[in-house]
One Martini backbone bead per residue (centre of mass of N, CA, C, O) as a GRO file, in nm:
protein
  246
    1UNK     BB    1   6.136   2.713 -36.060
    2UNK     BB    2   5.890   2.721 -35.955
    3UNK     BB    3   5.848   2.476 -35.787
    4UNK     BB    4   6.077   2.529 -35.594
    5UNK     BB    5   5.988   2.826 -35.466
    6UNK     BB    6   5.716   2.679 -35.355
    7UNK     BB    7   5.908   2.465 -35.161
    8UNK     BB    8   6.064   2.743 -35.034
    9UNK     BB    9   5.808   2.827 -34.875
   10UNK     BB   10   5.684   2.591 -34.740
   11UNK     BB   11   5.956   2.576 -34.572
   12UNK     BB   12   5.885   2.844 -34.432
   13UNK     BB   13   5.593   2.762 -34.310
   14UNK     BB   14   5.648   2.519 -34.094
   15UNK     BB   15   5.802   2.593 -33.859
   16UNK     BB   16   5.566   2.786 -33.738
   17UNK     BB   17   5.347   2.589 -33.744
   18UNK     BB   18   5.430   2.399 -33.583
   19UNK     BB   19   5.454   2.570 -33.315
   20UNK     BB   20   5.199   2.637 -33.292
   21UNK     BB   21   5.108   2.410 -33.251
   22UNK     BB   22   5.204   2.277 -32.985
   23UNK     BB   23   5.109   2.494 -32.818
   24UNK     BB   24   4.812   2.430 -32.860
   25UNK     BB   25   4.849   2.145 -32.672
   26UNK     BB   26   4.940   2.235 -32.444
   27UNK     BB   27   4.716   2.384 -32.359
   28UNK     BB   28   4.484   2.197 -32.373
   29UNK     BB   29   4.621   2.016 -32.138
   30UNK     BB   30   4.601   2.214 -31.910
   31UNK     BB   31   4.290   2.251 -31.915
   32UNK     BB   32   4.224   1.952 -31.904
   33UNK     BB   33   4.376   1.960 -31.578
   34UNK     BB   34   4.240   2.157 -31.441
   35UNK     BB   35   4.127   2.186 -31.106
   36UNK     BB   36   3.878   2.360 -31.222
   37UNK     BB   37   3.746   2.134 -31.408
   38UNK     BB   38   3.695   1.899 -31.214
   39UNK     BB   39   3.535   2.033 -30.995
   40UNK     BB   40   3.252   2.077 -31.177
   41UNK     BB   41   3.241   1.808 -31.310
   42UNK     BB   42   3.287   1.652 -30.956
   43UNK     BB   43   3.562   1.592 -30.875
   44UNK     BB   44   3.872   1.513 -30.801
   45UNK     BB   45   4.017   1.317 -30.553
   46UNK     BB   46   4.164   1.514 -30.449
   47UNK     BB   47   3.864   1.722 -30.406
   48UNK     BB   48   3.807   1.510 -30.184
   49UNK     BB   49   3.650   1.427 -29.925
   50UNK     BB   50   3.792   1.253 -29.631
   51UNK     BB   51   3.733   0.981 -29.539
   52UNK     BB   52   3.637   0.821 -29.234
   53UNK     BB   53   3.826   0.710 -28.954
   54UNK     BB   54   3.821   0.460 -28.837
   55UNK     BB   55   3.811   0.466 -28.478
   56UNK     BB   56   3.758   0.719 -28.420
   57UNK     BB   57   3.736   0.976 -28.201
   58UNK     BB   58   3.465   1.146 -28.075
   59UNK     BB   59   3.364   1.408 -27.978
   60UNK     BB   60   3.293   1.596 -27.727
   61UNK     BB   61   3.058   1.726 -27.635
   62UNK     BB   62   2.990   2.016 -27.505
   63UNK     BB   63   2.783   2.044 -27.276
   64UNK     BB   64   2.976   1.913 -26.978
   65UNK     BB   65   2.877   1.700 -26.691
   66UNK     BB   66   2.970   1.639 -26.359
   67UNK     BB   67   2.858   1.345 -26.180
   68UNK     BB   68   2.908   1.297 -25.812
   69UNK     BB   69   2.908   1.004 -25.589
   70UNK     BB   70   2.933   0.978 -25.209
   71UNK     BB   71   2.975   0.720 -24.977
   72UNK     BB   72   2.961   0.454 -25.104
   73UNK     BB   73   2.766   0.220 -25.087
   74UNK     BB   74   2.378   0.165 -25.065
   75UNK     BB   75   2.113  -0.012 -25.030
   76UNK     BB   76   1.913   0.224 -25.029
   77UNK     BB   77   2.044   0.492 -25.207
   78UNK     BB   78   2.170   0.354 -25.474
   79UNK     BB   79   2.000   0.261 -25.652
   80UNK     BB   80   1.787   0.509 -25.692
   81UNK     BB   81   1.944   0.641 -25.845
   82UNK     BB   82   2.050   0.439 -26.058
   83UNK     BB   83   1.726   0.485 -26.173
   84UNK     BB   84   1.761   0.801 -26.250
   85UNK     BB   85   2.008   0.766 -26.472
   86UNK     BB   86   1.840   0.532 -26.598
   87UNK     BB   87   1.595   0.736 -26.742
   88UNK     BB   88   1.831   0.982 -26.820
   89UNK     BB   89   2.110   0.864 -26.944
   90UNK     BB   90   2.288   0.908 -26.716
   91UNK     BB   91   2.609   0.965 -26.591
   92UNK     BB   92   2.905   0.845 -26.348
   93UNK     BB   93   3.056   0.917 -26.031
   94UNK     BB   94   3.207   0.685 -25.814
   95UNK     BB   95   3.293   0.738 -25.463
   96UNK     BB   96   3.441   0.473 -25.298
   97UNK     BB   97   3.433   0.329 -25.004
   98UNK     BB   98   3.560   0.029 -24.911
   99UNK     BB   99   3.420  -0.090 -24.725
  100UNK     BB  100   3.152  -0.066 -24.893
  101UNK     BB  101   3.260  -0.237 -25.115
  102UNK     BB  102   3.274  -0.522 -24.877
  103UNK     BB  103   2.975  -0.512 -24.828
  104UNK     BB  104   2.910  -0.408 -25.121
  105UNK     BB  105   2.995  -0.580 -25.407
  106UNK     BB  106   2.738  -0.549 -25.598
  107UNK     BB  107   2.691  -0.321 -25.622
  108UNK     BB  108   2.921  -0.193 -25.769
  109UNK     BB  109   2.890  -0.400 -25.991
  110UNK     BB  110   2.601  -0.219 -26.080
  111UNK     BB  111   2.731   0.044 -26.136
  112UNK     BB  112   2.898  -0.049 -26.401
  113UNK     BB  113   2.696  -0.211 -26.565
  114UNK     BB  114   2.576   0.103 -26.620
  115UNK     BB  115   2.786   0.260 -26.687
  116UNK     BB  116   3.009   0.363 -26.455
  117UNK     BB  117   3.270   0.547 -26.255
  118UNK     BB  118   3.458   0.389 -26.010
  119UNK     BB  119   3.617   0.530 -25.729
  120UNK     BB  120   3.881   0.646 -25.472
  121UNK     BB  121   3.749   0.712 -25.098
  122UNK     BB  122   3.862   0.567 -24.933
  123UNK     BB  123   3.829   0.335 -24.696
  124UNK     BB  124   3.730   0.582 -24.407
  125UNK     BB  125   3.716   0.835 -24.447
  126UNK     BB  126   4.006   0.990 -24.433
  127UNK     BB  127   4.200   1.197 -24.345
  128UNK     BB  128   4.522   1.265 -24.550
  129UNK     BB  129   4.676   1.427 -24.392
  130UNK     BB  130   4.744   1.281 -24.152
  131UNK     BB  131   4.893   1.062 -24.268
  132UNK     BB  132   5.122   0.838 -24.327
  133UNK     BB  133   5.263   0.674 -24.589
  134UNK     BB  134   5.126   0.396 -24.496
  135UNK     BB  135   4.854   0.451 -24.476
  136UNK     BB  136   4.793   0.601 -24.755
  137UNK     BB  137   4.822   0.372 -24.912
  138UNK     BB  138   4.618   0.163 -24.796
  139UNK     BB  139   4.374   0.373 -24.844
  140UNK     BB  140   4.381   0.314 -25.125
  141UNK     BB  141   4.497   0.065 -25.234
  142UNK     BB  142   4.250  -0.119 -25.097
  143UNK     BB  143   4.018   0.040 -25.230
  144UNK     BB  144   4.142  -0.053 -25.561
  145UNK     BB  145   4.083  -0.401 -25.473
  146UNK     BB  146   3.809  -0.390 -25.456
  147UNK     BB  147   3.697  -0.272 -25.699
  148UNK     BB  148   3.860  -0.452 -25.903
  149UNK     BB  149   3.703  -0.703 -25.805
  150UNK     BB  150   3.422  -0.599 -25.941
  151UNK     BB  151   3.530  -0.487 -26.232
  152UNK     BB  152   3.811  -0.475 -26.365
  153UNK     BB  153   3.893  -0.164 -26.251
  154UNK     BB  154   4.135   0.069 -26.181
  155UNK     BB  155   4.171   0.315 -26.034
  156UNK     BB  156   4.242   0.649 -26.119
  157UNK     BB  157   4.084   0.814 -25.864
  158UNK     BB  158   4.079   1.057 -25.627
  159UNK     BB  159   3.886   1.128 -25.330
  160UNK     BB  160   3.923   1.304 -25.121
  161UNK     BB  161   3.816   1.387 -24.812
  162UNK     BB  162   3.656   1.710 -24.753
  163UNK     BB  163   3.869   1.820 -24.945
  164UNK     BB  164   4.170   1.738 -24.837
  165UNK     BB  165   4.427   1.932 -24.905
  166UNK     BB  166   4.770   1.907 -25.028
  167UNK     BB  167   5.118   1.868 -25.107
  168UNK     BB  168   5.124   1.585 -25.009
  169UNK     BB  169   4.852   1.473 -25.132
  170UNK     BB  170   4.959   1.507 -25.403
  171UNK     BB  171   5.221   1.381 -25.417
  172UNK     BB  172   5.146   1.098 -25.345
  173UNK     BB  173   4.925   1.029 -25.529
  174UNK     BB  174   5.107   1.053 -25.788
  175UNK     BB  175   5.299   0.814 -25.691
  176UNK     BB  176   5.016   0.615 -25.762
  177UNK     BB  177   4.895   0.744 -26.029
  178UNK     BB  178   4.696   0.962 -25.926
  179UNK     BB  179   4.391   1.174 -25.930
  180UNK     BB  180   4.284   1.483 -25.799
  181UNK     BB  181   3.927   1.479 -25.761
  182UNK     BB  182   3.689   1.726 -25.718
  183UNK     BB  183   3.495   2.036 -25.760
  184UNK     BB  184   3.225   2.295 -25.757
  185UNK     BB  185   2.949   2.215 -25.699
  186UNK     BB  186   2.819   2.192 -25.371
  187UNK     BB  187   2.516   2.073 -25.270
  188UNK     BB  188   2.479   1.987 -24.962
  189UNK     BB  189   2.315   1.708 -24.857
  190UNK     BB  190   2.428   1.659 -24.627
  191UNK     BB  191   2.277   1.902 -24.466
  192UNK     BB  192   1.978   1.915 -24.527
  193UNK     BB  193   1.786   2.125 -24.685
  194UNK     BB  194   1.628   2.020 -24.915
  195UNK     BB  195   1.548   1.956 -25.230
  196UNK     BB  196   1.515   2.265 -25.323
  197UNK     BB  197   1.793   2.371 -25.230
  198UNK     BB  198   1.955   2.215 -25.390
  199UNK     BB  199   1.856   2.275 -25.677
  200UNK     BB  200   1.910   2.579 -25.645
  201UNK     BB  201   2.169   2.542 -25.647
  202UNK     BB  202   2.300   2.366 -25.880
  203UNK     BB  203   2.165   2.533 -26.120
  204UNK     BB  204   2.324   2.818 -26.025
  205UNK     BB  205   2.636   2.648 -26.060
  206UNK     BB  206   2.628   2.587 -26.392
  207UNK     BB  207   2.865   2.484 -26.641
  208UNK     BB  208   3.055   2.373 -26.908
  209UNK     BB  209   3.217   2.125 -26.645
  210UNK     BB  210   3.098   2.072 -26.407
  211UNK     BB  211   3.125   1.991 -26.111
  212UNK     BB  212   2.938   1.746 -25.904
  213UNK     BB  213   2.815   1.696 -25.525
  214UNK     BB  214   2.730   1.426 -25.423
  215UNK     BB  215   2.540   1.164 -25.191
  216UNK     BB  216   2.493   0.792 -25.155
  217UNK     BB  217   2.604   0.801 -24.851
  218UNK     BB  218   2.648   0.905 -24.488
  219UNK     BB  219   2.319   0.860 -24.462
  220UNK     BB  220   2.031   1.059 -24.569
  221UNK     BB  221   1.933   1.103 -24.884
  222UNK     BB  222   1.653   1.131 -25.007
  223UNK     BB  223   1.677   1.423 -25.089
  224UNK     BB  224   1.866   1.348 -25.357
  225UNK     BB  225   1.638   1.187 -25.486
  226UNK     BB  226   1.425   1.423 -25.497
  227UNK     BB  227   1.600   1.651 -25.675
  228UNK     BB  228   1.764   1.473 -25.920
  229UNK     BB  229   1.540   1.543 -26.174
  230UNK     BB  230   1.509   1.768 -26.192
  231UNK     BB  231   1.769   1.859 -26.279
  232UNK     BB  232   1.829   1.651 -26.514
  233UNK     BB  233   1.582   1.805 -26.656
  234UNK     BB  234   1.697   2.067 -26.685
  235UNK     BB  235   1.985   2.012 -26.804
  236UNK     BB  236   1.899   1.897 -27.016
  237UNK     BB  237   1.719   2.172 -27.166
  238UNK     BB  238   1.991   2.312 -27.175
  239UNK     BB  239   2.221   2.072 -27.322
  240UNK     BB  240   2.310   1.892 -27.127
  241UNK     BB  241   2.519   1.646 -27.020
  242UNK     BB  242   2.639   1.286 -26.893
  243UNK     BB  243   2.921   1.225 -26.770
  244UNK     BB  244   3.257   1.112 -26.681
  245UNK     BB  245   3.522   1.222 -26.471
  246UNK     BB  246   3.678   0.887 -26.532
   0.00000   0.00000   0.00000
């Protein structure tokens, strides 16, 4: 009688024993799986920084300055430019009349070789507004063919020359797939004010995203080749970049 009642006394007391253990594995698994204790621990895959994407394209530069030199090549001063550029490291964008493109074909070469890029300022430095759309197309056309022979890269951007845009010059631009490129900051070297006056321009009209105008044709160049290394030198000590706008 008593080995019974031990035996019924036994079996009334594994039920809440099973359920207690059974709780306290559930809480254990809990603790052991949880993201914070994985955390501490070393960081579980899931809390780990994911891999840098190879080919990933790199952030744009913070502040970004675009260099742009129209009205070239020409022999005498567009070397000089480009020693000057690669001094400094910095690139630019080369708008170019296709006659002189036609004129000087290596140098249009050795500008795109030093790593710069090479851009559409039509054939005969035209007002664009002027034209017919036949001769539009032509002025354009014919120096995108001049340029991708010596590049192998068809020019995306045109510059107006003059800067003379209207709503026609836009449409027609577009119509031919081209980006009308204009400027903010125009050195006016074509004044010949001085080197000194060109720098104090340029560098009082700078903030990061400015497009600046200068030109390496069209001209007696000289002042903006004295002028260039002085900007260069102080634009890069303020932090800024030189890249191509097109």
């Amino acid at each position: 009688m008593i080995a019974r009642v031990r035996t019924e006394h036994l079996r009334s007391l594994a039920a809440p024993a099973a359920l207690l253990l059974s709780v306290l594995i559930i809480v254990l698994i809990s603790f052991a799986n949880s993201p914070g204790r994985h955390n501490k621990a070393g960081g579980s895959p899931a809390a780990a920084a994911p891999p840098a994407k190879a080919g990933t394209t790199p952030a744009p530069p913070a502040k970004p300055v675009y260099l742009t030199f129209d009205d070239g090549p020409e022999p005498k001063y567009t070397p000089q430019i480009l020693a000057i550029l690669r001094t400094f490291e910095a690139k630019a964008t080369f708008f170019e009349v296709g006659r002189n493109v036609e004129k000087h074909p290596d140098l249009t070469k050795r500008i795109h070789a030093d790593g710069h890029s090479v851009q559409n300022h039509t054939w005969t430095h035209a007002d664009l507004r002027l034209l017919s759309w036949p001769k539009f197309e032509e002025q354009v056309s014919d120096t995108d063919r001049a340029i991708q022979a010596q590049t192998a890269v068809t020019p995306r951007c045109v510059r107006p020359p003059y800067g003379a845009v209207n709503k026609l010059v836009q449409t027609r631009a577009t119509g031919l797939g081209k980006k009308l490129t204009l400027w903010d900051v125009d050195s006016r070297d074509w004044t010949r004010p001085g080197a000194a006056a060109i720098t104090k321009r340029v560098l009082a009209g700078v903030k990061p995203g400015t497009v600046i105008l200068f030109h390496d044709g069209g001209g007696d160049r000289t002042q903006t080749i004295a002028a260039l290394p002085t900007i260069l030198k102080t634009l890069r000590a303020r932090g800024y970049s030189f890249v191509a706008v097109c």
